[in-house]
Each structure stands twice: as C-alpha cells, then as structure tokens.
PDB file of C-alpha atoms and ligand atoms in Angstrom:
ATOM      1  CA  MET D 224      64.841 134.527  37.941  1.00 95.00           C
ATOM      2  CA  ARG D 225      67.787 135.987  37.755  1.00 97.00           C
ATOM      3  CA  HIS D 226      70.714 136.230  40.770  1.00 98.00           C
ATOM      4  CA  LEU D 227      74.174 137.868  41.185  1.00 98.00           C
ATOM      5  CA  MET D 228      76.702 135.075  42.661  1.00 98.00           C
ATOM      6  CA  SER D 229      79.891 135.448  40.500  1.00 96.00           C
ATOM      7  CA  PRO D 230      80.569 137.851  37.560  1.00 95.00           C
ATOM      8  CA  LEU D 231      80.527 134.405  35.574  1.00 96.00           C
ATOM      9  CA  ASP D 232      76.741 134.470  36.171  1.00 97.00           C
ATOM     10  CA  PHE D 233      76.756 136.688  32.765  1.00 97.00           C
ATOM     11  CA  THR D 234      78.521 135.583  29.412  1.00 97.00           C
ATOM     12  CA  VAL D 235      80.861 138.073  27.888  1.00 97.00           C
ATOM     13  CA  GLU D 236      78.087 138.978  25.727  1.00 98.00           C
ATOM     14  CA  GLU D 237      75.801 139.940  28.514  1.00 98.00           C
ATOM     15  CA  LEU D 238      78.129 141.541  30.234  1.00 97.00           C
ATOM     16  CA  ASP D 239      79.290 143.717  27.319  1.00 97.00           C
ATOM     17  CA  LYS D 240      75.234 144.739  27.138  1.00 98.00           C
ATOM     18  CA  LEU D 241      75.265 145.890  30.546  1.00 98.00           C
ATOM     19  CA  LEU D 242      78.174 147.812  30.266  1.00 98.00           C
ATOM     20  CA  ASP D 243      77.015 149.554  27.007  1.00 98.00           C
ATOM     21  CA  LEU D 244      73.409 149.984  29.433  1.00 98.00           C
ATOM     22  CA  ALA D 245      75.787 151.986  32.270  1.00 98.00           C
ATOM     23  CA  GLY D 246      77.337 153.832  29.416  1.00 98.00           C
ATOM     24  CA  ASP D 247      73.582 154.783  28.345  1.00 98.00           C
ATOM     25  CA  ILE D 248      72.497 155.605  32.020  1.00 98.00           C
ATOM     26  CA  GLU D 249      76.191 157.604  32.434  1.00 98.00           C
ATOM     27  CA  ALA D 250      75.139 159.700  29.088  1.00 98.00           C
ATOM     28  CA  ASN D 251      71.604 160.127  29.560  1.00 98.00           C
ATOM     29  CA  PRO D 252      70.552 160.052  33.524  1.00 98.00           C
ATOM     30  CA  GLN D 253      67.135 161.251  32.997  1.00 98.00           C
ATOM     31  CA  LYS D 254      65.791 158.741  30.613  1.00 98.00           C
ATOM     32  CA  TYR D 255      66.144 156.187  33.867  1.00 98.00           C
ATOM     33  CA  ALA D 256      65.213 158.764  36.316  1.00 98.00           C
ATOM     34  CA  HIS D 257      61.891 156.797  36.691  1.00 98.00           C
ATOM     35  CA  ALA D 258      62.580 153.460  35.557  1.00 98.00           C
ATOM     36  CA  CYS D 259      61.773 151.546  38.627  1.00 98.00           C
ATOM     37  CA  ALA D 260      59.623 153.577  40.306  1.00 98.00           C
ATOM     38  CA  GLY D 261      57.151 151.757  42.788  1.00 98.00           C
ATOM     39  CA  LYS D 262      60.394 149.126  43.230  1.00 98.00           C
ATOM     40  CA  LYS D 263      62.045 148.691  46.293  1.00 98.00           C
ATOM     41  CA  LEU D 264      65.592 147.282  46.968  1.00 98.00           C
ATOM     42  CA  ALA D 265      66.544 145.713  50.520  1.00 98.00           C
ATOM     43  CA  THR D 266      70.102 146.058  51.444  1.00 98.00           C
ATOM     44  CA  LEU D 267      71.115 143.224  53.904  1.00 97.00           C
ATOM     45  CA  PHE D 268      74.554 143.859  55.224  1.00 97.00           C
ATOM     46  CA  TYR D 269      75.506 141.488  57.837  1.00 96.00           C
ATOM     47  CA  GLU D 270      79.479 142.945  57.180  1.00 94.00           C
ATOM     48  CA  PRO D 271      80.536 146.708  57.232  1.00 91.00           C
ATOM     49  CA  SER D 272      80.311 148.514  53.725  1.00 93.00           C
ATOM     50  CA  THR D 273      80.281 152.064  52.717  1.00 93.00           C
ATOM     51  CA  ARG D 274      80.679 152.333  49.007  1.00 94.00           C
ATOM     52  CA  THR D 275      78.850 148.982  48.165  1.00 96.00           C
ATOM     53  CA  ARG D 276      75.490 149.449  50.354  1.00 97.00           C
ATOM     54  CA  LEU D 277      75.350 153.133  49.602  1.00 98.00           C
ATOM     55  CA  SER D 278      75.731 152.911  45.824  1.00 98.00           C
ATOM     56  CA  HIS D 279      73.139 149.691  45.646  1.00 98.00           C
ATOM     57  CA  GLU D 280      70.960 152.630  47.394  1.00 98.00           C
ATOM     58  CA  ALA D 281      71.898 155.530  45.388  1.00 98.00           C
ATOM     59  CA  ALA D 282      71.776 153.200  42.162  1.00 98.00           C
ATOM     60  CA  MET D 283      68.069 152.456  43.097  1.00 98.00           C
ATOM     61  CA  LEU D 284      67.236 156.028  44.221  1.00 98.00           C
ATOM     62  CA  ASN D 285      68.685 157.197  40.818  1.00 98.00           C
ATOM     63  CA  LEU D 286      66.088 155.123  38.996  1.00 98.00           C
ATOM     64  CA  GLY D 287      62.919 156.610  40.967  1.00 98.00           C
ATOM     65  CA  GLY D 288      63.060 153.370  43.455  1.00 98.00           C
ATOM     66  CA  SER D 289      62.775 152.953  47.400  1.00 98.00           C
ATOM     67  CA  ILE D 290      65.183 151.452  49.822  1.00 98.00           C
ATOM     68  CA  LEU D 291      65.088 149.346  53.160  1.00 98.00           C
ATOM     69  CA  GLY D 292      67.348 147.500  54.634  1.00 96.00           C
ATOM     70  CA  PHE D 293      70.183 146.894  57.805  1.00 95.00           C
ATOM     71  CA  SER D 294      73.784 147.627  57.726  1.00 95.00           C
ATOM     72  CA  SER D 295      74.770 145.614  60.387  1.00 92.00           C
ATOM     73  CA  ALA D 296      74.273 142.259  61.947  1.00 91.00           C
ATOM     74  CA  GLU D 297      73.761 143.342  65.066  1.00 88.00           C
ATOM     75  CA  SER D 298      71.165 145.663  64.078  1.00 84.00           C
ATOM     76  CA  SER D 299      69.257 142.407  62.651  1.00 86.00           C
ATOM     77  CA  SER D 300      67.693 139.623  64.116  1.00 87.00           C
ATOM     78  CA  ALA D 301      70.759 137.594  63.549  1.00 87.00           C
ATOM     79  CA  THR D 302      71.315 138.355  66.823  1.00 85.00           C
ATOM     80  CA  LYS D 303      68.930 136.718  68.042  1.00 87.00           C
ATOM     81  CA  GLY D 304      69.890 133.439  66.024  1.00 88.00           C
ATOM     82  CA  GLU D 305      67.374 133.810  62.882  1.00 91.00           C
ATOM     83  CA  SER D 306      69.311 132.276  59.737  1.00 94.00           C
ATOM     84  CA  VAL D 307      69.793 133.987  56.443  1.00 96.00           C
ATOM     85  CA  ALA D 308      67.471 131.223  54.707  1.00 96.00           C
ATOM     86  CA  ASP D 309      64.635 132.995  57.008  1.00 96.00           C
ATOM     87  CA  THR D 310      66.169 136.439  56.774  1.00 95.00           C
ATOM     88  CA  ILE D 311      65.841 136.134  52.888  1.00 96.00           C
ATOM     89  CA  ARG D 312      62.183 134.135  52.879  1.00 97.00           C
ATOM     90  CA  MET D 313      60.738 137.584  54.718  1.00 96.00           C
ATOM     91  CA  ILE D 314      62.728 139.937  52.630  1.00 97.00           C
ATOM     92  CA  SER D 315      61.014 138.544  49.659  1.00 97.00           C
ATOM     93  CA  CYS D 316      57.900 139.426  51.188  1.00 97.00           C
ATOM     94  CA  TYR D 317      59.179 143.276  51.360  1.00 98.00           C
ATOM     95  CA  ALA D 318      61.081 144.070  48.860  1.00 98.00           C
ATOM     96  CA  ASP D 319      61.734 143.349  44.731  1.00 98.00           C
ATOM     97  CA  ILE D 320      65.508 142.964  44.762  1.00 98.00           C
ATOM     98  CA  CYS D 321      68.217 142.631  47.293  1.00 98.00           C
ATOM     99  CA  ALA D 322      71.942 143.028  47.820  1.00 98.00           C
ATOM    100  CA  MET D 323      73.657 141.024  50.950  1.00 98.00           C
ATOM    101  CA  ARG D 324      76.543 141.501  51.838  1.00 98.00           C
ATOM    102  CA  HIS D 325      77.973 138.697  54.948  1.00 97.00           C
ATOM    103  CA  PRO D 326      81.433 137.221  56.268  1.00 95.00           C
ATOM    104  CA  LYS D 327      80.463 133.771  55.427  1.00 96.00           C
ATOM    105  CA  GLU D 328      81.734 132.376  51.951  1.00 96.00           C
ATOM    106  CA  GLY D 329      78.705 130.915  50.599  1.00 96.00           C
ATOM    107  CA  SER D 330      76.007 133.158  52.161  1.00 96.00           C
ATOM    108  CA  ALA D 331      74.931 134.575  49.110  1.00 97.00           C
ATOM    109  CA  LEU D 332      74.307 130.906  47.404  1.00 97.00           C
ATOM    110  CA  VAL D 333      72.227 129.886  50.375  1.00 97.00           C
ATOM    111  CA  ALA D 334      70.075 133.381  50.360  1.00 98.00           C
ATOM    112  CA  LYS D 335      69.382 132.520  46.451  1.00 97.00           C
ATOM    113  CA  GLU D 336      67.994 129.032  47.378  1.00 98.00           C
ATOM    114  CA  HIS D 337      65.523 130.636  49.451  1.00 98.00           C
ATOM    115  CA  ALA D 338      64.822 134.016  47.753  1.00 98.00           C
ATOM    116  CA  SER D 339      61.620 134.506  45.417  1.00 98.00           C
ATOM    117  CA  ILE D 340      63.495 137.930  44.466  1.00 98.00           C
ATOM    118  CA  PRO D 341      66.599 138.746  42.608  1.00 98.00           C
ATOM    119  CA  VAL D 342      69.708 138.060  45.061  1.00 98.00           C
ATOM    120  CA  ILE D 343      72.555 140.660  44.628  1.00 98.00           C
ATOM    121  CA  ASN D 344      75.940 139.083  46.104  1.00 98.00           C
ATOM    122  CA  ALA D 345      77.571 142.198  47.404  1.00 98.00           C
ATOM    123  CA  GLY D 346      80.803 140.215  49.108  1.00 97.00           C
ATOM    124  CA  ASP D 347      80.597 136.560  50.719  1.00 96.00           C
ATOM    125  CA  GLY D 348      83.523 136.426  53.336  1.00 94.00           C
ATOM    126  CA  GLY D 349      87.043 135.960  51.344  1.00 93.00           C
ATOM    127  CA  HIS D 350      85.224 134.534  48.076  1.00 94.00           C
ATOM    128  CA  GLN D 351      83.526 136.613  45.728  1.00 95.00           C
ATOM    129  CA  HIS D 352      82.630 140.350  45.119  1.00 98.00           C
ATOM    130  CA  PRO D 353      81.028 140.433  41.789  1.00 98.00           C
ATOM    131  CA  THR D 354      79.470 144.027  41.653  1.00 98.00           C
ATOM    132  CA  GLN D 355      82.922 145.286  42.370  1.00 98.00           C
ATOM    133  CA  THR D 356      83.965 143.484  39.551  1.00 98.00           C
ATOM    134  CA  LEU D 357      81.581 144.983  37.039  1.00 98.00           C
ATOM    135  CA  THR D 358      82.279 148.225  38.784  1.00 98.00           C
ATOM    136  CA  ASP D 359      86.191 147.507  37.836  1.00 98.00           C
ATOM    137  CA  LEU D 360      85.296 146.486  34.211  1.00 98.00           C
ATOM    138  CA  LEU D 361      83.467 149.444  33.751  1.00 98.00           C
ATOM    139  CA  THR D 362      85.976 151.967  34.723  1.00 98.00           C
ATOM    140  CA  ILE D 363      88.778 150.054  32.926  1.00 98.00           C
ATOM    141  CA  ARG D 364      86.696 149.980  29.633  1.00 98.00           C
ATOM    142  CA  SER D 365      85.530 153.593  29.720  1.00 98.00           C
ATOM    143  CA  LEU D 366      89.088 154.397  30.519  1.00 98.00           C
ATOM    144  CA  LYS D 367      91.365 152.384  28.505  1.00 97.00           C
ATOM    145  CA  GLY D 368      88.656 151.591  25.647  1.00 97.00           C
ATOM    146  CA  ARG D 369      89.391 147.695  26.091  1.00 98.00           C
ATOM    147  CA  LEU D 370      88.992 144.985  28.298  1.00 98.00           C
ATOM    148  CA  ASP D 371      91.563 142.511  26.492  1.00 98.00           C
ATOM    149  CA  HIS D 372      95.342 142.434  25.815  1.00 98.00           C
ATOM    150  CA  MET D 373      96.573 143.811  29.134  1.00 98.00           C
ATOM    151  CA  LYS D 374      99.109 143.603  31.366  1.00 98.00           C
ATOM    152  CA  ILE D 375      97.456 143.817  34.756  1.00 98.00           C
ATOM    153  CA  GLY D 376      99.194 143.822  38.343  1.00 98.00           C
ATOM    154  CA  LEU D 377      97.281 143.083  41.516  1.00 98.00           C
ATOM    155  CA  CYS D 378      98.953 144.376  44.791  1.00 98.00           C
ATOM    156  CA  GLY D 379      98.582 143.656  48.255  1.00 98.00           C
ATOM    157  CA  ASP D 380      96.158 141.257  49.955  1.00 97.00           C
ATOM    158  CA  LEU D 381      95.694 138.304  46.815  1.00 98.00           C
ATOM    159  CA  LYS D 382      94.657 135.566  49.547  1.00 97.00           C
ATOM    160  CA  PHE D 383      91.886 136.870  51.687  1.00 96.00           C
ATOM    161  CA  GLY D 384      90.876 139.790  48.554  1.00 97.00           C
ATOM    162  CA  ARG D 385      87.447 138.949  47.458  1.00 97.00           C
ATOM    163  CA  THR D 386      87.602 142.013  44.946  1.00 97.00           C
ATOM    164  CA  VAL D 387      90.890 140.403  43.240  1.00 98.00           C
ATOM    165  CA  HIS D 388      89.197 136.850  43.050  1.00 97.00           C
ATOM    166  CA  SER D 389      86.293 138.304  40.913  1.00 97.00           C
ATOM    167  CA  LEU D 390      88.219 140.316  38.836  1.00 98.00           C
ATOM    168  CA  ILE D 391      90.801 137.271  37.890  1.00 98.00           C
ATOM    169  CA  ASN D 392      87.495 135.440  37.129  1.00 97.00           C
ATOM    170  CA  ALA D 393      86.320 137.866  34.921  1.00 98.00           C
ATOM    171  CA  LEU D 394      88.955 139.148  32.763  1.00 98.00           C
ATOM    172  CA  VAL D 395      90.476 135.351  32.116  1.00 98.00           C
ATOM    173  CA  ARG D 396      87.471 135.469  29.569  1.00 98.00           C
ATOM    174  CA  TYR D 397      89.242 138.399  27.322  1.00 98.00           C
ATOM    175  CA  PRO D 398      91.948 137.508  25.164  1.00 98.00           C
ATOM    176  CA  GLY D 399      95.493 138.724  25.480  1.00 98.00           C
ATOM    177  CA  ILE D 400      95.508 139.114  29.835  1.00 98.00           C
ATOM    178  CA  GLU D 401      98.734 138.499  31.642  1.00 98.00           C
ATOM    179  CA  PHE D 402      98.312 139.027  35.248  1.00 98.00           C
ATOM    180  CA  VAL D 403     101.340 139.985  37.898  1.00 98.00           C
ATOM    181  CA  LEU D 404     100.437 138.728  40.841  1.00 98.00           C
ATOM    182  CA  ILE D 405     102.422 141.061  43.680  1.00 98.00           C
ATOM    183  CA  SER D 406     102.001 140.041  47.158  1.00 98.00           C
ATOM    184  CA  PRO D 407     103.935 138.806  50.002  1.00 97.00           C
ATOM    185  CA  GLU D 408     104.465 135.051  50.596  1.00 96.00           C
ATOM    186  CA  GLU D 409     101.968 134.705  53.260  1.00 95.00           C
ATOM    187  CA  LEU D 410      98.972 136.490  51.184  1.00 97.00           C
ATOM    188  CA  ARG D 411      99.975 135.000  47.711  1.00 98.00           C
ATOM    189  CA  LEU D 412      96.452 134.250  45.523  1.00 98.00           C
ATOM    190  CA  PRO D 413      95.062 130.820  46.489  1.00 97.00           C
ATOM    191  CA  SER D 414      96.471 127.628  44.971  1.00 97.00           C
ATOM    192  CA  TYR D 415      92.787 126.948  43.537  1.00 96.00           C
ATOM    193  CA  ILE D 416      92.610 129.895  41.703  1.00 97.00           C
ATOM    194  CA  ARG D 417      96.309 129.600  40.168  1.00 98.00           C
ATOM    195  CA  ARG D 418      95.522 125.842  39.008  1.00 98.00           C
ATOM    196  CA  ASP D 419      91.207 125.987  38.380  1.00 97.00           C
ATOM    197  CA  VAL D 420      91.309 129.536  36.791  1.00 98.00           C
ATOM    198  CA  LEU D 421      94.864 130.761  35.762  1.00 98.00           C
ATOM    199  CA  ASP D 422      96.168 127.551  34.894  1.00 98.00           C
ATOM    200  CA  LYS D 423      93.108 125.501  33.263  1.00 98.00           C
ATOM    201  CA  ASN D 424      92.956 128.980  30.980  1.00 97.00           C
ATOM    202  CA  LYS D 425      96.284 128.857  30.134  1.00 98.00           C
ATOM    203  CA  ILE D 426      96.804 132.883  31.532  1.00 98.00           C
ATOM    204  CA  PRO D 427     100.189 133.808  31.733  1.00 98.00           C
ATOM    205  CA  TYR D 428     101.074 135.357  34.954  1.00 98.00           C
ATOM    206  CA  GLU D 429     104.196 135.994  37.497  1.00 98.00           C
ATOM    207  CA  GLU D 430     104.166 135.895  41.113  1.00 98.00           C
ATOM    208  CA  VAL D 431     106.591 138.859  42.761  1.00 98.00           C
ATOM    209  CA  VAL D 432     107.339 140.083  45.814  1.00 98.00           C
ATOM    210  CA  ARG D 433     108.409 143.720  45.169  1.00 98.00           C
ATOM    211  CA  LEU D 434     105.964 146.413  43.847  1.00 98.00           C
ATOM    212  CA  GLU D 435     109.052 148.051  42.341  1.00 97.00           C
ATOM    213  CA  ASP D 436     110.058 145.322  39.999  1.00 96.00           C
ATOM    214  CA  ALA D 437     106.638 145.034  38.315  1.00 98.00           C
ATOM    215  CA  LEU D 438     105.570 148.335  37.790  1.00 98.00           C
ATOM    216  CA  PRO D 439     107.414 149.505  34.611  1.00 97.00           C
ATOM    217  CA  GLY D 440     105.536 146.885  32.447  1.00 96.00           C
ATOM    218  CA  LEU D 441     101.805 147.397  33.593  1.00 98.00           C
ATOM    219  CA  ASP D 442      99.057 148.954  31.569  1.00 98.00           C
ATOM    220  CA  LEU D 443      97.280 148.922  35.274  1.00 98.00           C
ATOM    221  CA  LEU D 444      97.796 148.316  38.545  1.00 98.00           C
ATOM    222  CA  TYR D 445      95.007 147.245  40.830  1.00 98.00           C
ATOM    223  CA  MET D 446      96.179 147.994  44.733  1.00 98.00           C
ATOM    224  CA  THR D 447      94.303 146.220  47.491  1.00 98.00           C
ATOM    225  CA  ARG D 448      93.818 146.780  51.051  1.00 97.00           C
ATOM    226  CA  VAL D 449      95.447 144.150  53.858  1.00 96.00           C
ATOM    227  CA  GLN D 450      92.244 142.501  54.760  1.00 95.00           C
ATOM    228  CA  LYS D 451      92.411 143.005  59.030  1.00 94.00           C
ATOM    229  CA  GLU D 452      89.072 141.649  59.235  1.00 92.00           C
ATOM    230  CA  ARG D 453      90.180 138.024  58.123  1.00 93.00           C
ATOM    231  CA  PHE D 454      93.375 137.536  59.741  1.00 92.00           C
ATOM    232  CA  PHE D 455      93.360 135.080  62.523  1.00 87.00           C
ATOM    233  CA  ASN D 456      95.890 137.022  64.841  1.00 91.00           C
ATOM    234  CA  GLU D 457      96.620 140.808  65.056  1.00 93.00           C
ATOM    235  CA  GLU D 458     100.195 140.253  65.093  1.00 94.00           C
ATOM    236  CA  ASP D 459     100.413 138.537  61.357  1.00 92.00           C
ATOM    237  CA  TYR D 460      97.934 141.840  60.370  1.00 94.00           C
ATOM    238  CA  VAL D 461     100.454 144.126  61.745  1.00 93.00           C
ATOM    239  CA  ARG D 462     103.412 142.941  60.136  1.00 93.00           C
ATOM    240  CA  MET D 463     101.680 142.982  56.557  1.00 93.00           C
ATOM    241  CA  LYS D 464      99.250 145.792  57.066  1.00 94.00           C
ATOM    242  CA  ASP D 465     102.466 148.259  55.504  1.00 94.00           C
ATOM    243  CA  PHE D 466     103.888 145.765  53.362  1.00 96.00           C
ATOM    244  CA  TYR D 467     102.835 147.877  50.077  1.00 97.00           C
ATOM    245  CA  ILE D 468     102.727 151.668  49.992  1.00 98.00           C
ATOM    246  CA  LEU D 469     102.604 153.475  46.534  1.00 98.00           C
ATOM    247  CA  ASP D 470     103.901 156.699  46.440  1.00 98.00           C
ATOM    248  CA  SER D 471     104.506 158.976  43.713  1.00 98.00           C
ATOM    249  CA  ARG D 472     108.135 158.267  43.421  1.00 98.00           C
ATOM    250  CA  LYS D 473     107.375 155.205  42.648  1.00 98.00           C
ATOM    251  CA  MET D 474     104.917 156.022  40.463  1.00 98.00           C
ATOM    252  CA  GLU D 475     107.741 157.492  38.233  1.00 98.00           C
ATOM    253  CA  LEU D 476     108.600 153.920  37.422  1.00 98.00           C
ATOM    254  CA  ALA D 477     105.171 153.418  35.744  1.00 98.00           C
ATOM    255  CA  ARG D 478     104.109 154.094  31.961  1.00 98.00           C
ATOM    256  CA  PRO D 479     102.587 157.263  31.533  1.00 98.00           C
ATOM    257  CA  ASP D 480      99.159 155.477  30.893  1.00 98.00           C
ATOM    258  CA  MET D 481      98.988 152.848  33.474  1.00 98.00           C
ATOM    259  CA  LEU D 482      95.491 153.153  35.247  1.00 98.00           C
ATOM    260  CA  VAL D 483      95.834 152.719  39.111  1.00 98.00           C
ATOM    261  CA  LEU D 484      92.829 151.333  40.508  1.00 98.00           C
ATOM    262  CA  HIS D 485      91.507 150.591  44.274  1.00 98.00           C
ATOM    263  CA  PRO D 486      88.259 148.725  45.385  1.00 98.00           C
ATOM    264  CA  LEU D 487      88.371 151.022  48.554  1.00 97.00           C
ATOM    265  CA  PRO D 488      88.300 151.588  51.217  1.00 97.00           C
ATOM    266  CA  ARG D 489      92.402 152.705  51.207  1.00 97.00           C
ATOM    267  CA  VAL D 490      94.280 152.371  54.503  1.00 96.00           C
ATOM    268  CA  ASN D 491      98.512 153.064  54.044  1.00 96.00           C
ATOM    269  CA  GLU D 492      98.749 151.062  50.534  1.00 98.00           C
ATOM    270  CA  ILE D 493      98.397 154.159  48.580  1.00 98.00           C
ATOM    271  CA  SER D 494      99.974 157.532  49.694  1.00 98.00           C
ATOM    272  CA  VAL D 495      97.602 160.419  49.396  1.00 98.00           C
ATOM    273  CA  GLU D 496      99.943 162.435  47.506  1.00 98.00           C
ATOM    274  CA  VAL D 497      99.252 159.909  44.227  1.00 98.00           C
ATOM    275  CA  ASP D 498      95.386 160.755  44.295  1.00 98.00           C
ATOM    276  CA  LYS D 499      96.561 164.068  41.734  1.00 98.00           C
ATOM    277  CA  ASP D 500      98.529 162.015  39.786  1.00 98.00           C
ATOM    278  CA  PRO D 501      95.927 161.535  36.523  1.00 98.00           C
ATOM    279  CA  ARG D 502      96.474 158.077  36.100  1.00 98.00           C
ATOM    280  CA  ALA D 503      95.114 157.768  39.558  1.00 98.00           C
ATOM    281  CA  ALA D 504      91.588 156.427  38.740  1.00 98.00           C
ATOM    282  CA  TYR D 505      90.000 155.054  41.997  1.00 98.00           C
ATOM    283  CA  PHE D 506      87.542 157.793  42.771  1.00 98.00           C
ATOM    284  CA  LYS D 507      86.212 157.822  39.088  1.00 98.00           C
ATOM    285  CA  GLN D 508      85.920 154.024  40.059  1.00 98.00           C
ATOM    286  CA  VAL D 509      83.393 155.076  42.455  1.00 98.00           C
ATOM    287  CA  GLN D 510      81.383 156.669  40.392  1.00 98.00           C
ATOM    288  CA  TYR D 511      80.997 153.961  37.941  1.00 98.00           C
ATOM    289  CA  GLY D 512      79.941 151.738  40.660  1.00 98.00           C
ATOM    290  CA  VAL D 513      76.716 153.818  40.882  1.00 98.00           C
ATOM    291  CA  TYR D 514      75.865 153.600  36.759  1.00 98.00           C
ATOM    292  CA  VAL D 515      76.828 149.877  36.576  1.00 98.00           C
ATOM    293  CA  ARG D 516      74.739 149.172  39.521  1.00 98.00           C
ATOM    294  CA  MET D 517      71.676 150.700  37.926  1.00 98.00           C
ATOM    295  CA  ALA D 518      72.063 148.724  34.975  1.00 98.00           C
ATOM    296  CA  LEU D 519      72.754 145.857  37.179  1.00 98.00           C
ATOM    297  CA  ILE D 520      68.951 146.067  38.825  1.00 98.00           C
ATOM    298  CA  LEU D 521      67.201 147.057  35.798  1.00 98.00           C
ATOM    299  CA  THR D 522      68.962 143.731  34.165  1.00 98.00           C
ATOM    300  CA  LEU D 523      68.135 141.443  37.014  1.00 98.00           C
ATOM    301  CA  LEU D 524      64.481 143.043  37.028  1.00 98.00           C
ATOM    302  CA  GLU D 525      63.929 143.094  33.254  1.00 98.00           C
ATOM    303  CA  ILE D 526      63.033 146.412  33.133  1.00 98.00           C
ATOM    304  CA  GLU D 527      63.840 147.747  29.645  1.00 97.00           C
ATOM    305  CA  VAL D 528      63.709 151.426  29.209  1.00 95.00           C
TER     306      VAL D 528
HETATM  307  C1  NCD X1755      86.190 145.567  49.295  1.00 63.85           C
HETATM  308  C2  NCD X1755      85.377 144.433  49.667  1.00 63.85           C
HETATM  309  O1  NCD X1755      84.606 144.630  50.823  1.00 63.85           O
HETATM  310  O2  NCD X1755      85.473 143.544  49.664  1.00 63.85           O
HETATM  311  N1  NCD X1755      85.416 146.994  49.352  1.00 63.85           N
HETATM  312  C3  NCD X1755      84.635 147.463  48.446  1.00 63.85           C
HETATM  313  O3  NCD X1755      83.544 146.926  48.754  1.00 63.85           O
HETATM  314  N2  NCD X1755      84.748 148.488  47.725  1.00 63.85           N
HETATM  315  C4  NCD X1755      87.585 146.150  49.360  1.00 63.85           C
HETATM  316  C5  NCD X1755      88.291 146.011  51.143  1.00 63.85           C
HETATM  317  O4  NCD X1755      87.367 145.785  51.648  1.00 63.85           O
HETATM  318  O5  NCD X1755      89.450 146.247  51.109  1.00 63.85           O
END
C-alpha cells in the first residue's frame, strides 16, 4: 500500500505519469466521473485550511466518491486526548483513503504507521506539503511546458514555509534548476535543507534580501505568506509580515514570461493589482490542484480508468 508523505515518495518517472494523468483528467473529466464510485475519502484536519481540504474533497466528489471528516482539532476527539495513532486506526474502518493535516512535524508518519488505508500528508507543521508540490509541478509544467532549466525565485517565509521545503525537494531532481532564495535574514531557508538538499545535489543558489535585485533574472517567482502561526512571538511576526509586497511597479522589473505562483492564502505579499497581470498564475494553480489530487487519489487507490 502506498502513501504520500513527501514528494520524493514518487520517482521522477512516476511523477510524470501522475501529471500526465492529471492532464488527461483536465481534458476528459467525464471519463473519470464515476471512477471512485463507492469509495470514501476522510479528511482529518487538525489545522485550518480552505484549499487543501476542499480540493481533496472536490477531487473525490469529481471522481464519484464520497467524503467525511473534520475540519478542526476542536471538533474531533483530539480535545479529549485521543492520539493520532488511535484516530487513524478508526478512520481506517470508515474510509478507503485519507488526507491529514496536523500542526506537528512528523505526524503524517505516525498516521502512516498505524493506518490500513493510504494516507496523504496534507501538511505536517513547518515540514512538508507534498500535494501542494504536485499542484505546483502541474502548474509549472502546464504553463511553462517544462520542469527543467529554470531559475526560480522563492520569496518570503522560507524558514517555516512547508510548501517551499517540499517544492525544493521535488525540483532538485530536474536538470538545470537554479534557485534564488529571497527572504529576510530571520526567515532564511533552514540550514538542513541548504546542506542536505541543495549542496548535496550541487544545485546553484544565491540568497538575497531584496526582491527587486532578484526579479529581472527569474523564470518563475514563488511567493509565500509569512507563517504567523509558527512564530513564537507576535512582535517578530508584526515586524516581518509586510517585508515583501509584490506590486505592479515591481512586476515591471520582471521578464514578460515570468510566472508568479503562490500556494495561497495571500495576505499582503501580493498586491491585488497584480491579479490582472497575465503572469499571475496563482488562481490557475488552484484549479490544477483539483486535477492533480484526482490523479493522486486514483494512483494511491490503484484505480485504472
Ligand atoms: C499553504 C500551507 O498550508 O502550508 N497553504 C496551502 O495549503 N495552500 C501555505 C500557507 O498557509 O501559507
């Protein structure tokens, strides 16, 4: 039985197949409309979410399956002290597959150990967010036509941003990838990722503080929100939260074909005036997120259409 804990759980070839499947789903949705008839997806969300939970649910509904679950720790038996291990054992009796988001790093691994159904890690603390990465890869491949030979700017909260951590892990497997890490000193990419992922794979990267300095050379800019909920004190968050604001004036510095991605939710880091720029791809990214999660559910349940 397969689970999805990290984007590296799939080989590059398997990922290609998954993205091809997502592309076929986009082109022929009717073909897949009953593929999961009689199957149930459980969403176990111990942390707030809009897109990730609803897109997993939409994906299962689009496949003709059904959904059940909870959307906050407060509405589950976690408030009574139940462990993830016990919860997942029970959920295995109610559903065929589950997606779980939890504030603690490593929680998805605990779930996997105790589950008898496939577990999708829908975000574990500041660690990984593999389904967002699948979404990002499908968006980049669909809009740029490739996943290799690109200079990618990652901007914002690179310390706590799990979407960035997962995306870096996935992209270093493609040739010709370079990163520009754009963050304030306090929110730099953790050294374990610089060392164990970038250095180990000999990936060229530079670290800069000013977004304006990085913009002109980029093929893609991945903006992120400052992760308020992972800060230890409010004062630091307030100091950091508006460090970067991408607006139309800054977009003039960028190439005419540079894509702007953002996992969302956006707070202030992308001004709404950028939404109408043809390079803004973050709302298209949301739609790709549904197709790729449909492909993921089919793959983990080993359903062929
Ligand atoms: C991201 C997350 O939860 O890590 N959101 C999402 O799933 N699209 C990014 C964020 O919350 O900033």
